[in-house]
Coordinates of C-alpha atoms and ligand atoms in Angstrom, one line a residue:
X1 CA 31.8 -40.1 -7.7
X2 CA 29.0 -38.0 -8.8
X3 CA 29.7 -34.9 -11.3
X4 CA 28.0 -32.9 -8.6
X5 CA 30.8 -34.5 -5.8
X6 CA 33.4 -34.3 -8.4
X7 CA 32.8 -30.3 -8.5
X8 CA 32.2 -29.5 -4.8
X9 CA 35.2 -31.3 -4.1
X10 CA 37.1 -29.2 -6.5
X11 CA 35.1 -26.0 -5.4
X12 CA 36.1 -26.9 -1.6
X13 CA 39.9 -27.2 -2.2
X14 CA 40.4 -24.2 -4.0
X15 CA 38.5 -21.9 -2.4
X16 CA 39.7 -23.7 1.0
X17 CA 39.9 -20.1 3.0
X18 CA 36.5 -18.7 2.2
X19 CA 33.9 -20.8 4.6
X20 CA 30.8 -18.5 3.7
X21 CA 31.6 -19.2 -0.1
X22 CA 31.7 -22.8 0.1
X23 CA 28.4 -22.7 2.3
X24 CA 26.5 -20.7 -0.3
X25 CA 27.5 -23.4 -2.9
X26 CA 27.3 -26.5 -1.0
X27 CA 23.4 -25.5 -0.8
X28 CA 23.2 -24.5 -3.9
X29 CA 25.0 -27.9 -5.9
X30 CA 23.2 -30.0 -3.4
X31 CA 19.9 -28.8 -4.2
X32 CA 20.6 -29.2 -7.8
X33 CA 21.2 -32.7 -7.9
X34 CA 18.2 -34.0 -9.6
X35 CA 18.4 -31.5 -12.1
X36 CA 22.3 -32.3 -12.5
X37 CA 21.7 -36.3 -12.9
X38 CA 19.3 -35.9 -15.9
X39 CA 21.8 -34.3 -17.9
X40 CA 25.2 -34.9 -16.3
X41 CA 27.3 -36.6 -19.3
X42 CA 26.2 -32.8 -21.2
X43 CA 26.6 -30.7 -18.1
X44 CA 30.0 -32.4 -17.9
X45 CA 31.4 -32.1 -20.7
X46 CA 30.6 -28.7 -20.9
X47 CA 32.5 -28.4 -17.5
X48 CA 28.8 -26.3 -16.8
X49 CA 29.3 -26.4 -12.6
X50 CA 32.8 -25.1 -12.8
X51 CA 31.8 -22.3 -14.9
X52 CA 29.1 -21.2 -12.9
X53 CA 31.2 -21.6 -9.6
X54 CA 34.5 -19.2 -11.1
X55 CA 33.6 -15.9 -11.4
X56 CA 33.7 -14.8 -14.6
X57 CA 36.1 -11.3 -12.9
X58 CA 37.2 -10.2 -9.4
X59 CA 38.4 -6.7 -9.1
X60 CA 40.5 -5.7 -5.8
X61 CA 41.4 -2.6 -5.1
X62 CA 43.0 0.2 -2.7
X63 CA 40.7 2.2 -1.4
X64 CA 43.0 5.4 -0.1
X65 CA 40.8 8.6 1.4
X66 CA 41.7 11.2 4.2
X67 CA 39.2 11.6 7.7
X68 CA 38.6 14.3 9.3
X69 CA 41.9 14.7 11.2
X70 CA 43.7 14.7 8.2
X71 CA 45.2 11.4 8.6
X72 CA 45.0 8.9 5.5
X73 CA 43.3 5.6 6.3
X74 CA 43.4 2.7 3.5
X75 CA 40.8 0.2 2.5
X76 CA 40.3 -2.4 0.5
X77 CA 37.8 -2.1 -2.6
X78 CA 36.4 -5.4 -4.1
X79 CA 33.7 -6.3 -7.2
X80 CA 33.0 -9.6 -8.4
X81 CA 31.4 -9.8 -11.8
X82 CA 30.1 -13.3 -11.4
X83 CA 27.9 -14.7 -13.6
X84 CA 26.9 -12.1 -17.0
X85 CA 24.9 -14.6 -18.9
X86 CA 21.4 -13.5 -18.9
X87 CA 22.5 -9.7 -18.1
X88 CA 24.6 -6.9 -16.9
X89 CA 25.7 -7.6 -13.9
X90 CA 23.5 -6.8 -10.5
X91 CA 24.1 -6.5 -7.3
X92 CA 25.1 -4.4 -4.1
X93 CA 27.7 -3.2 -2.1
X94 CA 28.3 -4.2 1.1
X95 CA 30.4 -1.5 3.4
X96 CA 31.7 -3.7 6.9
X97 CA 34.4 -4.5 8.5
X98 CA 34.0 -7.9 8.2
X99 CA 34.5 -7.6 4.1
X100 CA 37.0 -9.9 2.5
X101 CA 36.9 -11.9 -0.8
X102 CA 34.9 -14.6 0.2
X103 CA 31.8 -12.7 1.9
X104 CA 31.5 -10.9 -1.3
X105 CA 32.0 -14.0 -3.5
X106 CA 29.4 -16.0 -1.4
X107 CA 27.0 -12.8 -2.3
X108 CA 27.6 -12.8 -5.7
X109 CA 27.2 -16.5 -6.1
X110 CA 23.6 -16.2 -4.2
X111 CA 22.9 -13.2 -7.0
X112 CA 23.2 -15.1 -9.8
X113 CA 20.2 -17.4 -9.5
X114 CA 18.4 -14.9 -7.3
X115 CA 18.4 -12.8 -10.5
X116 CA 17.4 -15.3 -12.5
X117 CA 14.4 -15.8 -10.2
X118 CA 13.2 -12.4 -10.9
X119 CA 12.3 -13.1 -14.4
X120 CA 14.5 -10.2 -15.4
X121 CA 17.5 -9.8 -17.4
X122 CA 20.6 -9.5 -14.8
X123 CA 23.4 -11.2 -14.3
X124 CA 25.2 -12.1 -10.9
X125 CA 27.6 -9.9 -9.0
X126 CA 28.3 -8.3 -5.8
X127 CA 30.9 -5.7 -4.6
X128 CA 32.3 -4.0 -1.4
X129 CA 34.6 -2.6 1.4
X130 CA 36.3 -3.7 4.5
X131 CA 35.4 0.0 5.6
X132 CA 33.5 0.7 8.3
X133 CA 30.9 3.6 8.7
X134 CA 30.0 3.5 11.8
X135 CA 30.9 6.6 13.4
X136 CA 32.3 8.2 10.5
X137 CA 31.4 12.1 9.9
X138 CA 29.3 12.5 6.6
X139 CA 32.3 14.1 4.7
X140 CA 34.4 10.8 5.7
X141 CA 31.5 8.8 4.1
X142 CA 31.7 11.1 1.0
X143 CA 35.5 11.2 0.7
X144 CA 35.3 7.3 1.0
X145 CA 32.6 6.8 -1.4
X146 CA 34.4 9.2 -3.9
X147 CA 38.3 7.0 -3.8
X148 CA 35.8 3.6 -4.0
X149 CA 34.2 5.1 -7.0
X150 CA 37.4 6.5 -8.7
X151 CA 38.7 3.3 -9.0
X152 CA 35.2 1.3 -9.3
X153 CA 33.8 3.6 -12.2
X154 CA 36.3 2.0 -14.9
X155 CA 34.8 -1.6 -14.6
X156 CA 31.2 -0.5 -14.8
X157 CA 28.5 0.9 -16.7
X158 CA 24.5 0.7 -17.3
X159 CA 25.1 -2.1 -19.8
X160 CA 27.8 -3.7 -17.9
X161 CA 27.5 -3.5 -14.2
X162 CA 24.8 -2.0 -12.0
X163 CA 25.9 -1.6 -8.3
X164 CA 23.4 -1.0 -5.8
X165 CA 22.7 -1.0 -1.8
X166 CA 23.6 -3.5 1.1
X167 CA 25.0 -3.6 4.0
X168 CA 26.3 0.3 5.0
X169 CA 25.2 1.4 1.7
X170 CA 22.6 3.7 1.7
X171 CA 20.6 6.5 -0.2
X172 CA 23.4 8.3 0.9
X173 CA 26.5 6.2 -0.1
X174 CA 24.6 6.1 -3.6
X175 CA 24.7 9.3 -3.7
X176 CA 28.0 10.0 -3.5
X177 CA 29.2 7.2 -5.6
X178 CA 26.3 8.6 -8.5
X179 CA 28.2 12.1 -8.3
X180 CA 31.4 10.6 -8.8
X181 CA 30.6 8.5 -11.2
X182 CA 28.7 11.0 -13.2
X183 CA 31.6 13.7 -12.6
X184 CA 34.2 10.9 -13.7
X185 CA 32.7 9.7 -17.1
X186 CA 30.8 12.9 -17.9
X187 CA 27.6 10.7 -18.5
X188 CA 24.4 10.7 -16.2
X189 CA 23.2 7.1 -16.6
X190 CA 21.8 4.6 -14.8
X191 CA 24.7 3.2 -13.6
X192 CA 23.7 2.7 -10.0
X193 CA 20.6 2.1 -8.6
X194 CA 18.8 3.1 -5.1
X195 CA 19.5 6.5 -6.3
X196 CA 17.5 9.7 -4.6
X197 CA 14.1 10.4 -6.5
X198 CA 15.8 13.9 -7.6
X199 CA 18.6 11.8 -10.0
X200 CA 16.9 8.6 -11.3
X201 CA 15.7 6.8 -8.2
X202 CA 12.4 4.6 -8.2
X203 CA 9.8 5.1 -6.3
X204 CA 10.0 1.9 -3.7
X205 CA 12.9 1.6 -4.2
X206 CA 14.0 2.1 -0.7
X207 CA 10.8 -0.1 0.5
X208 CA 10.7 -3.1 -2.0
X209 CA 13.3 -6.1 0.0
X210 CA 11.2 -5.9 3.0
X211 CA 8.1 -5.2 1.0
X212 CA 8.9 -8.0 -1.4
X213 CA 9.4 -10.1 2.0
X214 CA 5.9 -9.8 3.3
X215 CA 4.7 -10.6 -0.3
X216 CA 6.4 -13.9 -0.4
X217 CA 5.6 -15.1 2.5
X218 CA 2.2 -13.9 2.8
X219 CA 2.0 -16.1 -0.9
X220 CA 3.8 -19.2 1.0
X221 CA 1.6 -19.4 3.6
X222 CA -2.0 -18.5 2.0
X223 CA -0.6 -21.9 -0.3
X224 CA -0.4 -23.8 2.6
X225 CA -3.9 -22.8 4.2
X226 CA -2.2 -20.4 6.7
X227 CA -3.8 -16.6 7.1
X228 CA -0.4 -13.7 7.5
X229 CA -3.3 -11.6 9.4
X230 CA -3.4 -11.9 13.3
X231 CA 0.4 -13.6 13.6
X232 CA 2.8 -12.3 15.8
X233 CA 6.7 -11.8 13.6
X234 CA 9.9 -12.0 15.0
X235 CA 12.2 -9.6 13.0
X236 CA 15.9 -9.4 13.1
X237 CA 18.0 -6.5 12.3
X238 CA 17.1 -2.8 11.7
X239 CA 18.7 -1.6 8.8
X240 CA 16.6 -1.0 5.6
X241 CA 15.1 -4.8 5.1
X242 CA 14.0 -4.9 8.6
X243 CA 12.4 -1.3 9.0
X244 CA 10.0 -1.7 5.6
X245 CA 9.6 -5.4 6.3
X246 CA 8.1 -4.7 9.9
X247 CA 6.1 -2.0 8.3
X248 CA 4.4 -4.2 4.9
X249 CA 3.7 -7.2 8.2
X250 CA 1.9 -4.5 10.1
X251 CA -0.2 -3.1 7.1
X252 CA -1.4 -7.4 6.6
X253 CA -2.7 -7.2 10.0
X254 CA 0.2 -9.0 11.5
X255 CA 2.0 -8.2 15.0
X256 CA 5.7 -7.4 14.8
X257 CA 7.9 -7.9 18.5
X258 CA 11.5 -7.6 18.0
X259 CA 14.1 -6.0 15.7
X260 CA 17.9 -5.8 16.7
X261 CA 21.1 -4.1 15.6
X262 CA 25.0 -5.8 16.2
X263 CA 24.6 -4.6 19.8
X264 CA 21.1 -5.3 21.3
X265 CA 17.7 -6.1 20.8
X266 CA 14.1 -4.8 21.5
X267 CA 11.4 -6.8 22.7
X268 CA 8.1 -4.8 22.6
X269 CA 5.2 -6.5 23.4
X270 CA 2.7 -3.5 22.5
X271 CA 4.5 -3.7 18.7
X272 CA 7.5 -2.4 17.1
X273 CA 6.6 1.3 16.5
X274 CA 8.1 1.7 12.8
X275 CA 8.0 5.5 13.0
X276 CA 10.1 5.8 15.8
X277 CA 12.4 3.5 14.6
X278 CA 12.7 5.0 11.0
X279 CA 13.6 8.4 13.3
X280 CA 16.5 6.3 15.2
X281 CA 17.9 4.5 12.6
X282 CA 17.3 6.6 9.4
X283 CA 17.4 10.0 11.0
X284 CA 19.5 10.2 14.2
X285 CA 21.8 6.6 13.1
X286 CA 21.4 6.3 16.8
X287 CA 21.6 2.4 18.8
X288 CA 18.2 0.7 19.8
X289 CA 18.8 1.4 23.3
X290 CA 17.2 5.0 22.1
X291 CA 14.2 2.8 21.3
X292 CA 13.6 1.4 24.6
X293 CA 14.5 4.6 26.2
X294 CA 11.4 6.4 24.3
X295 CA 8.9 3.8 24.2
X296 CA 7.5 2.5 28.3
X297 CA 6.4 -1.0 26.0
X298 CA 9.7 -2.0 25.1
X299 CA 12.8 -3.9 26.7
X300 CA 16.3 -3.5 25.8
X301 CA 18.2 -6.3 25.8
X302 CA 21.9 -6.4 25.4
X303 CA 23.3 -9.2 23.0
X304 CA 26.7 -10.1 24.8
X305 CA 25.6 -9.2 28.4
X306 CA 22.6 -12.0 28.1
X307 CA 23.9 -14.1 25.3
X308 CA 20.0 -14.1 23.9
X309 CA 18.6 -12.6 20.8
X310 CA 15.5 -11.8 19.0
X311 CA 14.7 -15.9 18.2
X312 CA 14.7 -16.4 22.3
X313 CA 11.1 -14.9 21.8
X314 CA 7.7 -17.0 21.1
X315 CA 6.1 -16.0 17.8
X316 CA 4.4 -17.6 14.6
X317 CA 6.8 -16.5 11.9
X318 CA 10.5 -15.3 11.8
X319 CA 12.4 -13.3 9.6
X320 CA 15.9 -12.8 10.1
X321 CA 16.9 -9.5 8.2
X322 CA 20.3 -9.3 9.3
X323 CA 23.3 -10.9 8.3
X324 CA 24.6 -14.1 7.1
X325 CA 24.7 -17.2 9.8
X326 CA 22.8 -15.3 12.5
X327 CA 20.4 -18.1 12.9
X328 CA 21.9 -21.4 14.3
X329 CA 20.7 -24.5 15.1
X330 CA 20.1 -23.6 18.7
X331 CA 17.9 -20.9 17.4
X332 CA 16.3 -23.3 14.9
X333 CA 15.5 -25.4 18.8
X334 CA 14.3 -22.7 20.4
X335 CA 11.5 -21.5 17.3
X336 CA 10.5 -24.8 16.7
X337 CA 9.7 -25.5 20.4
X338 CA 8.2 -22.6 20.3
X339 CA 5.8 -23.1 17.3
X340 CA 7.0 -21.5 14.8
X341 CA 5.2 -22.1 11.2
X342 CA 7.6 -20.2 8.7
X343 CA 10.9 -18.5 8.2
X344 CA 11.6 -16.2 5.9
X345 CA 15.3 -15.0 5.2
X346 CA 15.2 -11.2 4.3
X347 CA 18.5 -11.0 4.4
X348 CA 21.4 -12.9 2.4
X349 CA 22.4 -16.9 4.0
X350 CA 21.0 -16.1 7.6
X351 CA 20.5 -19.4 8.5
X352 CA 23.0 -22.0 8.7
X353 CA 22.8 -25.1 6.7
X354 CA 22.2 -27.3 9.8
X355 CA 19.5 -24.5 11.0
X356 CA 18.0 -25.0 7.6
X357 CA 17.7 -28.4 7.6
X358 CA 16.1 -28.8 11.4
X359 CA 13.8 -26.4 10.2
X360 CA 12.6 -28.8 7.0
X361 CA 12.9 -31.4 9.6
X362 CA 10.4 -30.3 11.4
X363 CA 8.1 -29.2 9.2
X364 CA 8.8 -25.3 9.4
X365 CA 7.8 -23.6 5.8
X366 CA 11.1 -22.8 5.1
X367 CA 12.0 -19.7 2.5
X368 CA 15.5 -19.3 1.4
X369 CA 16.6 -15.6 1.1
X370 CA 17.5 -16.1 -2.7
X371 CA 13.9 -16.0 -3.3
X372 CA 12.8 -14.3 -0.7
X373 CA 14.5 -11.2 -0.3
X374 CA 14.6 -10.7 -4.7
X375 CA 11.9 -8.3 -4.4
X376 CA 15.1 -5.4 -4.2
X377 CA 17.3 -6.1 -6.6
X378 CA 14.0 -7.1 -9.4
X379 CA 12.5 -3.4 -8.4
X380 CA 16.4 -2.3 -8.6
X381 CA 16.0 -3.5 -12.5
X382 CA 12.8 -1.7 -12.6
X383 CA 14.7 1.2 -11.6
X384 CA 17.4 0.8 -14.6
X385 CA 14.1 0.1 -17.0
X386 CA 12.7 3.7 -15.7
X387 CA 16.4 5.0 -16.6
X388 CA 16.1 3.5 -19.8
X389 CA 13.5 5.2 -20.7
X390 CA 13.8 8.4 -19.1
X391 CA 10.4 8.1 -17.2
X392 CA 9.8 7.4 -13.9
X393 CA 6.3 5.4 -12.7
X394 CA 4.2 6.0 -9.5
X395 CA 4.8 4.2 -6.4
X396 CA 1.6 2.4 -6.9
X397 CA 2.9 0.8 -10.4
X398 CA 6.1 0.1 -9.1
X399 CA 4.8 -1.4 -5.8
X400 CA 2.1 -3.4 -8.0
X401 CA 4.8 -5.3 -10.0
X402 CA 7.0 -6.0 -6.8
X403 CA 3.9 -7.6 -5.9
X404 CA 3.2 -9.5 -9.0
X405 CA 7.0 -10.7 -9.1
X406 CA 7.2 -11.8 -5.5
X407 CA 4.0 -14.0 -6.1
X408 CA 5.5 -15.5 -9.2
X409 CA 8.8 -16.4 -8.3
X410 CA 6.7 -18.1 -5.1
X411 CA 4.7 -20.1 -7.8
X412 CA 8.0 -20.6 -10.0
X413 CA 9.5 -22.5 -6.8
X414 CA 6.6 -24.0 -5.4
X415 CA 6.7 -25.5 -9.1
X416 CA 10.2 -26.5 -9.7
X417 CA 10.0 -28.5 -6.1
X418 CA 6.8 -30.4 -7.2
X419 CA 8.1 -31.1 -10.8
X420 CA 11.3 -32.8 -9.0
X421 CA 9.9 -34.9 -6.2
X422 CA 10.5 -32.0 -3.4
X423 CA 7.2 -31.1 -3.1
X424 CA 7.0 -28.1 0.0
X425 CA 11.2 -27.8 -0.3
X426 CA 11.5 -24.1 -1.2
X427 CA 15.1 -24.1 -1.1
X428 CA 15.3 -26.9 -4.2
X429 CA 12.8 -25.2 -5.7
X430 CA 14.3 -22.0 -5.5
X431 CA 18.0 -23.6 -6.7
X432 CA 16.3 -25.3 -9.4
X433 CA 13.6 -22.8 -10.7
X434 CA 17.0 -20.0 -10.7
X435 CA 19.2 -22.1 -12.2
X436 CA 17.7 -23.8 -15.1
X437 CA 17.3 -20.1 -17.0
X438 CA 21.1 -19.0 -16.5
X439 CA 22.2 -22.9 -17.8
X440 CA 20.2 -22.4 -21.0
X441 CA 21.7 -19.2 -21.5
X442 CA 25.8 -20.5 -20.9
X443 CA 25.5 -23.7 -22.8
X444 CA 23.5 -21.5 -25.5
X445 CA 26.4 -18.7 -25.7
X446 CA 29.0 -21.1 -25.9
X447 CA 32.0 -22.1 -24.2
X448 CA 33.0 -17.8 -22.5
Ligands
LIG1 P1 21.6 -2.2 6.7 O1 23.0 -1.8 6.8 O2 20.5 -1.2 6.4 O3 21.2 -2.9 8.0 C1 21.8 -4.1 8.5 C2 21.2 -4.4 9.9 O4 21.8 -5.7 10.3 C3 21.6 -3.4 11.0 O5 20.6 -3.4 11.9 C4 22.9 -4.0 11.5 O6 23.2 -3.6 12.8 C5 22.6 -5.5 11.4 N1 23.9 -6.2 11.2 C6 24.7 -6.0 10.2 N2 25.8 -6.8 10.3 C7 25.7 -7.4 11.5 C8 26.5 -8.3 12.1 N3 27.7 -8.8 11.7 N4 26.0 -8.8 13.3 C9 24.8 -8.4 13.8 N5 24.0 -7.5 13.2 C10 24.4 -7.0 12.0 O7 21.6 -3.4 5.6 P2 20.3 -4.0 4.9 O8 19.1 -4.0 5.7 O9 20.3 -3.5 3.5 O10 20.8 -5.5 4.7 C11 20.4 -6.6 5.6 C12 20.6 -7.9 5.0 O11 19.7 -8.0 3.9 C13 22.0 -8.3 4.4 O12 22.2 -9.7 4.5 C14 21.8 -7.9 2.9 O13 22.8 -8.6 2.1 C15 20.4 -8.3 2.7 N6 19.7 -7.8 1.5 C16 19.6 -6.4 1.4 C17 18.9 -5.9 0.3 C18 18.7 -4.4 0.1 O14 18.0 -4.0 -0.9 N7 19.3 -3.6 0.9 C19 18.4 -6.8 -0.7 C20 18.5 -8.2 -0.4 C21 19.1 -8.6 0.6 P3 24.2 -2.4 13.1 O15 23.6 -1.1 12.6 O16 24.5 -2.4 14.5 O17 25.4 -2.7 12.2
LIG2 O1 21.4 -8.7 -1.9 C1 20.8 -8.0 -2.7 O2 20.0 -8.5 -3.5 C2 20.9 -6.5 -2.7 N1 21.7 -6.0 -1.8 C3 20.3 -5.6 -3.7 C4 21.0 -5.6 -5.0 C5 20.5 -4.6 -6.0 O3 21.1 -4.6 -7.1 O4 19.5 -4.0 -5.8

């Protein structure tokens, strides 16, 4: 058996209970077998797989706070400090209901060679909540964020941790977790990022994963002969990645149809209008149906009613910015009889493996969220540079090194594939090119 078998089979039986975990590492080992067979008796030795697959800490934690009725509600608080060896640790907090160990394992896994893409110094991690904000009254958000932070604040720090945004964590959960963490240790640092612009925040900050999308892909395709201008996007999701990624497609002259949120999607055939949806979602945290109800171009469609989504529509590229597993193989069927040319995952693992694959398959340009969605966490270390140094640059500087990163890490892929037979695989190249910078750095700091 291969060292590569050997370790997913040992990955597989003790982490038996946490299917999302074992996906994002199946991809991850299988991708690096070429680099894995040219130095196995090493990597071996060095048990260099297990390692990287056992986080280096998990913290789990009770997460008590009182809503508005007075009645006490308790959650469940977790970080996992994965991977530290070429930084702090980076990463966000998700806040859903469907939090548990291995959704935020599986994210902090993907971090660590995401990071690594970057070309910055951070490490892996990822943290979290099974709570669930929908519905909650901004003082129940702020009570929340303050028990998650009185407990969080011991196990992190500018040099040791950096927590950021995800899923249900916003400028304002950020907020509140800065205050208490500031309040809590007496020290304003940059201990968070995605902060407001009054406290330490970066300018494109909130704009640089979907940003950072359009620059990726626009680099992916203009390699493979393709203009960005004139194509017609499907988007999923319309939570921060979505919003900013429908806006940077529309600014390179491409045509943006759908967006959708857990409960429906919109179809608008005239193009998604981003200022009304930044009013729904940002403003009034409101459903799409508001959308459709404001805009005569748009259809509503409801997700369980119809059984469709957002990949039932014809369109040249698509880029779900959602969740993990939202984009199955019958999805996969549907886009490529369709036509589609390229995906692009803005958000974390939202295609399955088998999705993945039929997509390669059939020739689909294929980029894997680790690479593709980087452009918010490597402007998220910009943000703890600008802390640093107590300075905070324009949004044209900031944008302009998003820009400059996302085309790299797209040529540090593109690379990587070529230089191990898997010329046009982005998701090898994107294993590989992350990986081989965090293996230097473990087998160089010894055996920790
Ligand atoms: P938001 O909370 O801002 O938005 C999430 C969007 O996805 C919402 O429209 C939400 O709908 C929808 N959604 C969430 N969970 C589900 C679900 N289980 N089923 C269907 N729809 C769902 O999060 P972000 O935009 O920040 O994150 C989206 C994705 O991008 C995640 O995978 C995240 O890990 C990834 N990502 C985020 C980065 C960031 O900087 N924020 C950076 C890199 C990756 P609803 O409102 O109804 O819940
Ligand atoms: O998945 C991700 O990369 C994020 N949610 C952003 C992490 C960060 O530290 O900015």
């Amino acid at each position: 058996m291969s060292y590569v078998d050997e370790v997913l089979a040992k990955v597989k039986e003790k982490n038996a209970s946490e299917p999302e975990f074992l996906q994002a590492v199946e991809e991850v080992l299988d991708s690096l077998r070429p680099v894995i067979e040219a130095n196995e008796e090493e990597y071996k030795k060095q048990a260099l797989l297990e390692r990287l697959c056992e986080p280096e800490r998990q913290i789990k934690f009770r997460v008590p706070w009182v809503d508005d009725n007075g009645q006490v509600q308790v959650n469940t608080g977790y970080r996992v400090q994965f991977n530290s060896a070429i930084g702090p640790y980076k990463g966000g907090i998700r806040l859903h209901p469907s939090v548990y160990i291995g959704i935020i394992k599986f994210l902090g896994f993907e971090q660590i060679f995401k990071n690594s893409l970057t070309g910055l110094a951070i490490g892996g991690g990822k943290g979290g909540s099974d709570f669930d904000p929908k519905g909650k009254s901004d003082m129940e958000i702020m009570r929340f964020c303050q028990s998650f932070m009185t407990e969080l604040f011991r196990h992190i720090g500018a040099d040791t941790d950096v927590p950021a945004g995800d899923i249900g964590t916003g400028g304002r959960e950020i907020g509140y977790m800065f205050g208490q963490y500031k309040r809590l240790r007496n020290s304003f640092e940059g201990v968070l990022t995605g902060k407001g612009l009054a406290f330490g925040g970066s300018l494109a900050r909130t704009e640089a994963t979907g940003y950072g999308l359009l620059y990726l892909t626009r680099e992916m395709l203009k390699t493979n002969g393709i203009d960005i201008a004139g194509k017609t996007i499907c988007v999923s999701g319309a939570g921060n990645v979505a919003i900013y990624a429908i806006q940077k497609a529309q600014q390179l002259g491409a045509k943006v149809v759908t967006c959708s949120d857990s409960t429906g999607w919109i179809y608008d055939k005239e193009g998604i209008d981003v200022a009304l949806l930044k009013e729904i979602k940002e403003v009034k945290r409101a459903r799409l149906d508001a959308y459709a109800a404001a805009r005569p171009s748009a259809e509503y469609h409801d997700k369980k009613a119809e059984g469709s989504n957002v990949w039932d529509i014809k369109c040249d590229i698509a880029l779900p910015c959602a969740t993990q597993n939202e984009l199955g193989i019958d999805d996969a069927k549907t886009l490529v009889a369709n036509g589609v040319t390229a995906v692009a995952e803005g958000a974390n693992m939202p295609t399955t493996l088998e999705a993945t694959e039929y997509f390669q398959k059939n020739g689909v340009l294929f980029a894997p969220g680790k690479a593709a969605n980087a452009g918010g966490v490597a402007t998220s270390a910009l943000e703890m540079s600008q802390n640093s140094e107590r300075l905070s640059w324009s949004f044209e500087e900031v944008d302009q090194k998003l820009e400059q990163i996302m085309v790299n890490i797209f040529r540090n892929l593109d690379a990587a594939a070529k230089k191990y037979g898997f010329e046009g695989n982005y998701v090898v190249g994107a294993n590989i090119a992350g990986f081989e910078k965090v293996a230097e750095a473990m087998l160089a700091e010894g055996i920790v």
